[in-house]
C-alpha atoms as a PDB file:
ATOM      1  CA  MET A   1       8.069 -19.078  30.635  1.00  0.00           C
ATOM      2  CA  SER A   2       9.778 -21.887  28.887  1.00  0.00           C
ATOM      3  CA  ALA A   3       8.527 -25.270  27.833  1.00  0.00           C
ATOM      4  CA  ASP A   4       8.727 -27.918  30.524  1.00  0.00           C
ATOM      5  CA  PRO A   5      10.648 -30.838  28.986  1.00  0.00           C
ATOM      6  CA  LEU A   6       8.857 -33.206  31.372  1.00  0.00           C
ATOM      7  CA  HIS A   7       5.422 -32.459  29.940  1.00  0.00           C
ATOM      8  CA  ARG A   8       6.005 -35.201  27.394  1.00  0.00           C
ATOM      9  CA  ALA A   9       6.268 -37.844  30.097  1.00  0.00           C
ATOM     10  CA  GLY A  10       3.053 -39.435  31.290  1.00  0.00           C
ATOM     11  CA  ALA A  11       1.309 -39.214  27.899  1.00  0.00           C
ATOM     12  CA  PRO A  12      -0.189 -35.723  28.120  1.00  0.00           C
ATOM     13  CA  GLN A  13      -3.726 -35.288  26.878  1.00  0.00           C
ATOM     14  CA  ARG A  14      -4.204 -32.510  24.361  1.00  0.00           C
ATOM     15  CA  THR A  15      -7.311 -30.513  23.765  1.00  0.00           C
ATOM     16  CA  PRO A  16      -8.053 -29.461  20.204  1.00  0.00           C
ATOM     17  CA  THR A  17      -6.668 -26.132  19.149  1.00  0.00           C
ATOM     18  CA  ASN A  18      -9.168 -23.334  19.698  1.00  0.00           C
ATOM     19  CA  PRO A  19      -9.275 -19.813  18.292  1.00  0.00           C
ATOM     20  CA  LEU A  20      -8.409 -17.151  20.813  1.00  0.00           C
ATOM     21  CA  SER A  21     -11.075 -14.770  21.898  1.00  0.00           C
ATOM     22  CA  ASN A  22      -8.712 -12.222  23.427  1.00  0.00           C
ATOM     23  CA  GLY A  23      -6.370  -9.759  21.768  1.00  0.00           C
ATOM     24  CA  SER A  24      -3.136 -11.650  22.189  1.00  0.00           C
ATOM     25  CA  GLY A  25      -0.736 -12.234  19.366  1.00  0.00           C
ATOM     26  CA  ALA A  26      -1.238 -15.957  18.894  1.00  0.00           C
ATOM     27  CA  SER A  27      -4.258 -17.277  17.020  1.00  0.00           C
ATOM     28  CA  ALA A  28      -4.803 -20.663  18.733  1.00  0.00           C
ATOM     29  CA  ILE A  29      -4.579 -22.303  22.150  1.00  0.00           C
ATOM     30  CA  GLU A  30      -3.584 -25.876  22.854  1.00  0.00           C
ATOM     31  CA  VAL A  31      -4.054 -27.183  26.394  1.00  0.00           C
ATOM     32  CA  ARG A  32      -1.862 -30.131  27.322  1.00  0.00           C
ATOM     33  CA  ARG A  33      -2.812 -32.127  30.432  1.00  0.00           C
ATOM     34  CA  SER A  34      -0.176 -34.214  32.172  1.00  0.00           C
ATOM     35  CA  THR A  35      -0.491 -36.775  34.963  1.00  0.00           C
ATOM     36  CA  ARG A  36       3.057 -35.916  36.079  1.00  0.00           C
ATOM     37  CA  ARG A  37       2.179 -32.273  36.612  1.00  0.00           C
ATOM     38  CA  ARG A  38       0.699 -31.813  40.088  1.00  0.00           C
ATOM     39  CA  ARG A  39       0.260 -28.091  40.804  1.00  0.00           C
ATOM     40  CA  THR A  40       2.145 -26.012  38.295  1.00  0.00           C
ATOM     41  CA  VAL A  41       0.717 -24.376  35.215  1.00  0.00           C
ATOM     42  CA  SER A  42       2.928 -22.933  32.498  1.00  0.00           C
ATOM     43  CA  ALA A  43       2.507 -21.551  29.002  1.00  0.00           C
ATOM     44  CA  TYR A  44       4.629 -20.641  26.026  1.00  0.00           C
ATOM     45  CA  ARG A  45       4.298 -19.578  22.410  1.00  0.00           C
ATOM     46  CA  GLU A  46       4.923 -22.202  19.753  1.00  0.00           C
ATOM     47  CA  GLY A  47       4.801 -20.528  16.388  1.00  0.00           C
ATOM     48  CA  ASP A  48       1.307 -19.137  15.900  1.00  0.00           C
ATOM     49  CA  ARG A  49      -0.169 -21.011  18.864  1.00  0.00           C
ATOM     50  CA  THR A  50      -0.080 -20.783  22.645  1.00  0.00           C
ATOM     51  CA  VAL A  51       0.530 -24.007  24.549  1.00  0.00           C
ATOM     52  CA  VAL A  52      -0.764 -24.172  28.139  1.00  0.00           C
ATOM     53  CA  LEU A  53       0.489 -27.035  30.316  1.00  0.00           C
ATOM     54  CA  ILE A  54      -1.802 -28.052  33.198  1.00  0.00           C
ATOM     55  CA  PRO A  55      -2.246 -30.957  35.648  1.00  0.00           C
ATOM     56  CA  ALA A  56      -4.502 -33.734  34.306  1.00  0.00           C
ATOM     57  CA  ARG A  57      -6.805 -33.604  37.360  1.00  0.00           C
ATOM     58  CA  MET A  58      -7.809 -29.967  36.758  1.00  0.00           C
ATOM     59  CA  SER A  59     -11.529 -29.288  36.169  1.00  0.00           C
ATOM     60  CA  GLU A  60     -12.862 -27.557  33.041  1.00  0.00           C
ATOM     61  CA  ALA A  61     -13.591 -24.383  35.051  1.00  0.00           C
ATOM     62  CA  GLU A  62     -10.051 -24.356  36.496  1.00  0.00           C
ATOM     63  CA  GLU A  63      -8.653 -24.954  33.027  1.00  0.00           C
ATOM     64  CA  GLN A  64     -10.527 -21.953  31.608  1.00  0.00           C
ATOM     65  CA  ARG A  65      -9.414 -19.736  34.496  1.00  0.00           C
ATOM     66  CA  TRP A  66      -5.769 -20.786  34.160  1.00  0.00           C
ATOM     67  CA  VAL A  67      -5.752 -20.433  30.374  1.00  0.00           C
ATOM     68  CA  SER A  68      -7.056 -16.877  30.729  1.00  0.00           C
ATOM     69  CA  LEU A  69      -4.479 -16.057  33.431  1.00  0.00           C
ATOM     70  CA  MET A  70      -1.597 -17.504  31.418  1.00  0.00           C
ATOM     71  CA  LEU A  71      -2.616 -15.658  28.240  1.00  0.00           C
ATOM     72  CA  ASP A  72      -2.661 -12.396  30.186  1.00  0.00           C
ATOM     73  CA  LYS A  73       0.714 -13.199  31.736  1.00  0.00           C
ATOM     74  CA  LEU A  74       2.294 -13.997  28.355  1.00  0.00           C
ATOM     75  CA  ALA A  75       0.863 -10.820  26.817  1.00  0.00           C
ATOM     76  CA  ALA A  76       2.246  -8.742  29.710  1.00  0.00           C
ATOM     77  CA  GLN A  77       5.695 -10.300  29.301  1.00  0.00           C
ATOM     78  CA  GLU A  78       5.671  -9.730  25.549  1.00  0.00           C
ATOM     79  CA  SER A  79       4.590  -6.114  25.913  1.00  0.00           C
ATOM     80  CA  LYS A  80       7.626  -5.432  28.142  1.00  0.00           C
ATOM     81  CA  ARG A  81      10.089  -6.908  25.686  1.00  0.00           C
ATOM     82  CA  VAL A  82      11.865  -4.173  23.746  1.00  0.00           C
ATOM     83  CA  LEU A  83      13.664  -5.066  20.553  1.00  0.00           C
ATOM     84  CA  GLY A  84      16.923  -3.371  19.652  1.00  0.00           C
ATOM     85  CA  ASP A  85      17.618  -2.102  16.128  1.00  0.00           C
ATOM     86  CA  ALA A  86      19.456  -5.322  15.154  1.00  0.00           C
ATOM     87  CA  GLU A  87      16.564  -7.480  16.384  1.00  0.00           C
ATOM     88  CA  LEU A  88      14.108  -5.201  14.610  1.00  0.00           C
ATOM     89  CA  ALA A  89      16.020  -5.662  11.335  1.00  0.00           C
ATOM     90  CA  GLU A  90      16.061  -9.451  11.820  1.00  0.00           C
ATOM     91  CA  ARG A  91      12.337  -9.411  12.504  1.00  0.00           C
ATOM     92  CA  ALA A  92      11.725  -7.386   9.329  1.00  0.00           C
ATOM     93  CA  GLU A  93      13.732  -9.928   7.341  1.00  0.00           C
ATOM     94  CA  ARG A  94      11.697 -12.836   8.775  1.00  0.00           C
ATOM     95  CA  LEU A  95       8.403 -11.050   8.110  1.00  0.00           C
ATOM     96  CA  SER A  96       9.429 -10.263   4.543  1.00  0.00           C
ATOM     97  CA  ALA A  97      10.314 -13.915   3.974  1.00  0.00           C
ATOM     98  CA  GLN A  98       7.070 -15.142   5.527  1.00  0.00           C
ATOM     99  CA  PHE A  99       4.602 -12.735   3.922  1.00  0.00           C
ATOM    100  CA  PHE A 100       6.329 -11.241   0.862  1.00  0.00           C
ATOM    101  CA  ASP A 101       8.522 -14.153  -0.299  1.00  0.00           C
ATOM    102  CA  GLY A 102      11.586 -12.134   0.792  1.00  0.00           C
ATOM    103  CA  ARG A 103      11.026  -9.498  -1.899  1.00  0.00           C
ATOM    104  CA  ALA A 104      11.016  -6.549   0.542  1.00  0.00           C
ATOM    105  CA  ARG A 105      14.669  -5.983   1.442  1.00  0.00           C
ATOM    106  CA  PRO A 106      15.274  -2.892   3.561  1.00  0.00           C
ATOM    107  CA  SER A 107      18.789  -1.501   3.800  1.00  0.00           C
ATOM    108  CA  SER A 108      18.131  -0.349   7.376  1.00  0.00           C
ATOM    109  CA  VAL A 109      15.437  -0.765  10.013  1.00  0.00           C
ATOM    110  CA  ARG A 110      15.639   1.236  13.235  1.00  0.00           C
ATOM    111  CA  TRP A 111      13.754   2.900  16.062  1.00  0.00           C
ATOM    112  CA  VAL A 112      13.505   6.699  16.036  1.00  0.00           C
ATOM    113  CA  THR A 113      12.288   9.196  18.619  1.00  0.00           C
ATOM    114  CA  ASN A 114      11.270  11.993  16.247  1.00  0.00           C
ATOM    115  CA  GLN A 115       8.061  10.417  14.886  1.00  0.00           C
ATOM    116  CA  ASN A 116       5.238  11.534  17.114  1.00  0.00           C
ATOM    117  CA  THR A 117       2.462  11.695  14.534  1.00  0.00           C
ATOM    118  CA  ARG A 118       3.269   8.484  12.609  1.00  0.00           C
ATOM    119  CA  TRP A 119       3.907   4.916  13.701  1.00  0.00           C
ATOM    120  CA  GLY A 120       6.518   4.329  11.032  1.00  0.00           C
ATOM    121  CA  SER A 121       7.954   5.574   7.792  1.00  0.00           C
ATOM    122  CA  CYS A 122       9.725   4.195   4.772  1.00  0.00           C
ATOM    123  CA  THR A 123      11.964   5.809   2.175  1.00  0.00           C
ATOM    124  CA  PRO A 124      11.801   3.352  -0.750  1.00  0.00           C
ATOM    125  CA  SER A 125      14.605   5.067  -2.688  1.00  0.00           C
ATOM    126  CA  GLU A 126      16.991   4.461   0.234  1.00  0.00           C
ATOM    127  CA  GLY A 127      15.384   1.246   1.462  1.00  0.00           C
ATOM    128  CA  SER A 128      15.207   2.634   4.993  1.00  0.00           C
ATOM    129  CA  ILE A 129      12.463   1.912   7.501  1.00  0.00           C
ATOM    130  CA  ARG A 130      11.995   3.820  10.746  1.00  0.00           C
ATOM    131  CA  LEU A 131       9.572   2.897  13.520  1.00  0.00           C
ATOM    132  CA  SER A 132       8.388   5.279  16.202  1.00  0.00           C
ATOM    133  CA  HIS A 133       9.707   4.560  19.691  1.00  0.00           C
ATOM    134  CA  ARG A 134       6.062   4.830  20.824  1.00  0.00           C
ATOM    135  CA  LEU A 135       5.573   1.265  19.491  1.00  0.00           C
ATOM    136  CA  GLN A 136       8.083  -0.111  21.984  1.00  0.00           C
ATOM    137  CA  GLY A 137       6.222  -2.117  24.598  1.00  0.00           C
ATOM    138  CA  MET A 138       3.174  -2.679  22.397  1.00  0.00           C
ATOM    139  CA  PRO A 139       2.164  -6.280  21.583  1.00  0.00           C
ATOM    140  CA  GLU A 140       4.389  -8.042  19.076  1.00  0.00           C
ATOM    141  CA  TYR A 141       1.591  -8.440  16.532  1.00  0.00           C
ATOM    142  CA  VAL A 142       1.189  -4.636  16.457  1.00  0.00           C
ATOM    143  CA  VAL A 143       4.911  -4.048  15.874  1.00  0.00           C
ATOM    144  CA  ASP A 144       4.845  -6.773  13.208  1.00  0.00           C
ATOM    145  CA  TYR A 145       1.933  -5.080  11.462  1.00  0.00           C
ATOM    146  CA  VAL A 146       3.715  -1.708  11.351  1.00  0.00           C
ATOM    147  CA  LEU A 147       6.894  -3.389  10.097  1.00  0.00           C
ATOM    148  CA  LEU A 148       4.921  -5.192   7.386  1.00  0.00           C
ATOM    149  CA  HIS A 149       3.187  -1.943   6.454  1.00  0.00           C
ATOM    150  CA  GLU A 150       6.544  -0.262   5.906  1.00  0.00           C
ATOM    151  CA  LEU A 151       8.015  -3.320   4.160  1.00  0.00           C
ATOM    152  CA  ALA A 152       5.053  -3.274   1.776  1.00  0.00           C
ATOM    153  CA  HIS A 153       6.038   0.292   0.829  1.00  0.00           C
ATOM    154  CA  LEU A 154       9.327  -1.080  -0.495  1.00  0.00           C
ATOM    155  CA  LEU A 155       7.210  -3.020  -3.000  1.00  0.00           C
ATOM    156  CA  VAL A 156       4.342  -0.571  -3.539  1.00  0.00           C
ATOM    157  CA  PRO A 157       4.951   3.124  -2.716  1.00  0.00           C
ATOM    158  CA  GLY A 158       1.346   4.328  -2.224  1.00  0.00           C
ATOM    159  CA  HIS A 159      -1.720   3.098  -0.356  1.00  0.00           C
ATOM    160  CA  GLY A 160      -3.693   1.791  -3.333  1.00  0.00           C
ATOM    161  CA  PRO A 161      -5.517  -1.539  -3.685  1.00  0.00           C
ATOM    162  CA  ARG A 162      -2.305  -3.409  -4.552  1.00  0.00           C
ATOM    163  CA  PHE A 163      -0.682  -2.190  -1.318  1.00  0.00           C
ATOM    164  CA  TRP A 164      -3.624  -3.333   0.840  1.00  0.00           C
ATOM    165  CA  ARG A 165      -3.736  -6.705  -0.932  1.00  0.00           C
ATOM    166  CA  LEU A 166      -0.140  -7.256   0.184  1.00  0.00           C
ATOM    167  CA  LEU A 167      -1.090  -6.564   3.800  1.00  0.00           C
ATOM    168  CA  ASP A 168      -4.090  -8.886   3.577  1.00  0.00           C
ATOM    169  CA  ALA A 169      -1.575 -11.744   3.841  1.00  0.00           C
ATOM    170  CA  TYR A 170      -0.999 -10.805   7.499  1.00  0.00           C
ATOM    171  CA  PRO A 171      -3.860 -12.364   9.522  1.00  0.00           C
ATOM    172  CA  ARG A 172      -3.738  -9.764  12.321  1.00  0.00           C
ATOM    173  CA  THR A 173      -3.948  -6.635  10.171  1.00  0.00           C
ATOM    174  CA  GLU A 174      -7.410  -5.598  11.364  1.00  0.00           C
ATOM    175  CA  ARG A 175      -6.652  -6.408  15.002  1.00  0.00           C
ATOM    176  CA  ALA A 176      -3.416  -4.388  14.926  1.00  0.00           C
ATOM    177  CA  ARG A 177      -5.079  -1.447  13.198  1.00  0.00           C
ATOM    178  CA  GLY A 178      -7.834  -1.510  15.824  1.00  0.00           C
ATOM    179  CA  TYR A 179      -5.246  -1.544  18.601  1.00  0.00           C
ATOM    180  CA  LEU A 180      -3.431   1.464  17.144  1.00  0.00           C
ATOM    181  CA  GLU A 181      -6.709   3.324  16.623  1.00  0.00           C
ATOM    182  CA  GLY A 182      -7.515   2.678  20.292  1.00  0.00           C
ATOM    183  CA  VAL A 183      -4.156   4.087  21.371  1.00  0.00           C
ATOM    184  CA  VAL A 184      -4.731   7.220  19.295  1.00  0.00           C
ATOM    185  CA  ALA A 185      -8.255   7.620  20.703  1.00  0.00           C
ATOM    186  CA  ALA A 186      -7.024   7.132  24.278  1.00  0.00           C
ATOM    187  CA  ASP A 187      -4.392   9.837  23.779  1.00  0.00           C
ATOM    188  CA  ARG A 188      -7.171  12.258  22.836  1.00  0.00           C
ATOM    189  CA  LEU A 189      -9.271  11.559  25.923  1.00  0.00           C
ATOM    190  CA  PRO A 190      -9.320  14.415  28.412  1.00  0.00           C
ATOM    191  CA  HIS A 191      -7.610  13.793  31.721  1.00  0.00           C
ATOM    192  CA  VAL A 192      -9.987  13.494  34.640  1.00  0.00           C
ATOM    193  CA  PRO A 193      -9.774  16.621  36.809  1.00  0.00           C
ATOM    194  CA  GLY A 194      -8.119  15.912  40.128  1.00  0.00           C
ATOM    195  CA  ALA A 195      -6.673  12.558  38.989  1.00  0.00           C
ATOM    196  CA  ARG A 196      -2.994  12.016  39.610  1.00  0.00           C
ATOM    197  CA  SER A 197      -0.927  11.588  36.476  1.00  0.00           C
ATOM    198  CA  GLU A 198       1.945   9.168  36.650  1.00  0.00           C
END
């Protein structure tokens, strides 16, 4: 979903930015109402916020329903997006610049299929970072957290207090860790007898 360039026409009304209550990657929602928009609703990510474009005549209840629907739709689209190795390396570079002042400089960042008990690994002496293919399709904030975790190992090898202070800079650390813990727990759940597996 891309931004509608016409949303600027007709002096759209903006609601204040609100914290998200769901588990999506963005941390704020901005609803923009437009008198030119009649029926369509669209949404897109703008940095760390989600912008939802709606018709001006929409009621508060309709607004809430559409915001929820659009957040779910964006999250579903993002979870299907799979980054290639080159995009993963670019993402690592951006994250390092944003959270570690560019100090973490990996020599390689790539997906691997042989990590089934770890989400990622780092070899500081080589500067290489490898992420498990099991992360592909997970929300972007989860992949970002694992990348930042491994980038932090380029600066601090162990998991001591200094390491965790580095990761505290990432605002979705706890949310991402909770997501990964949920995935691990779900994998351990017994399959229901008689249920079809897909």
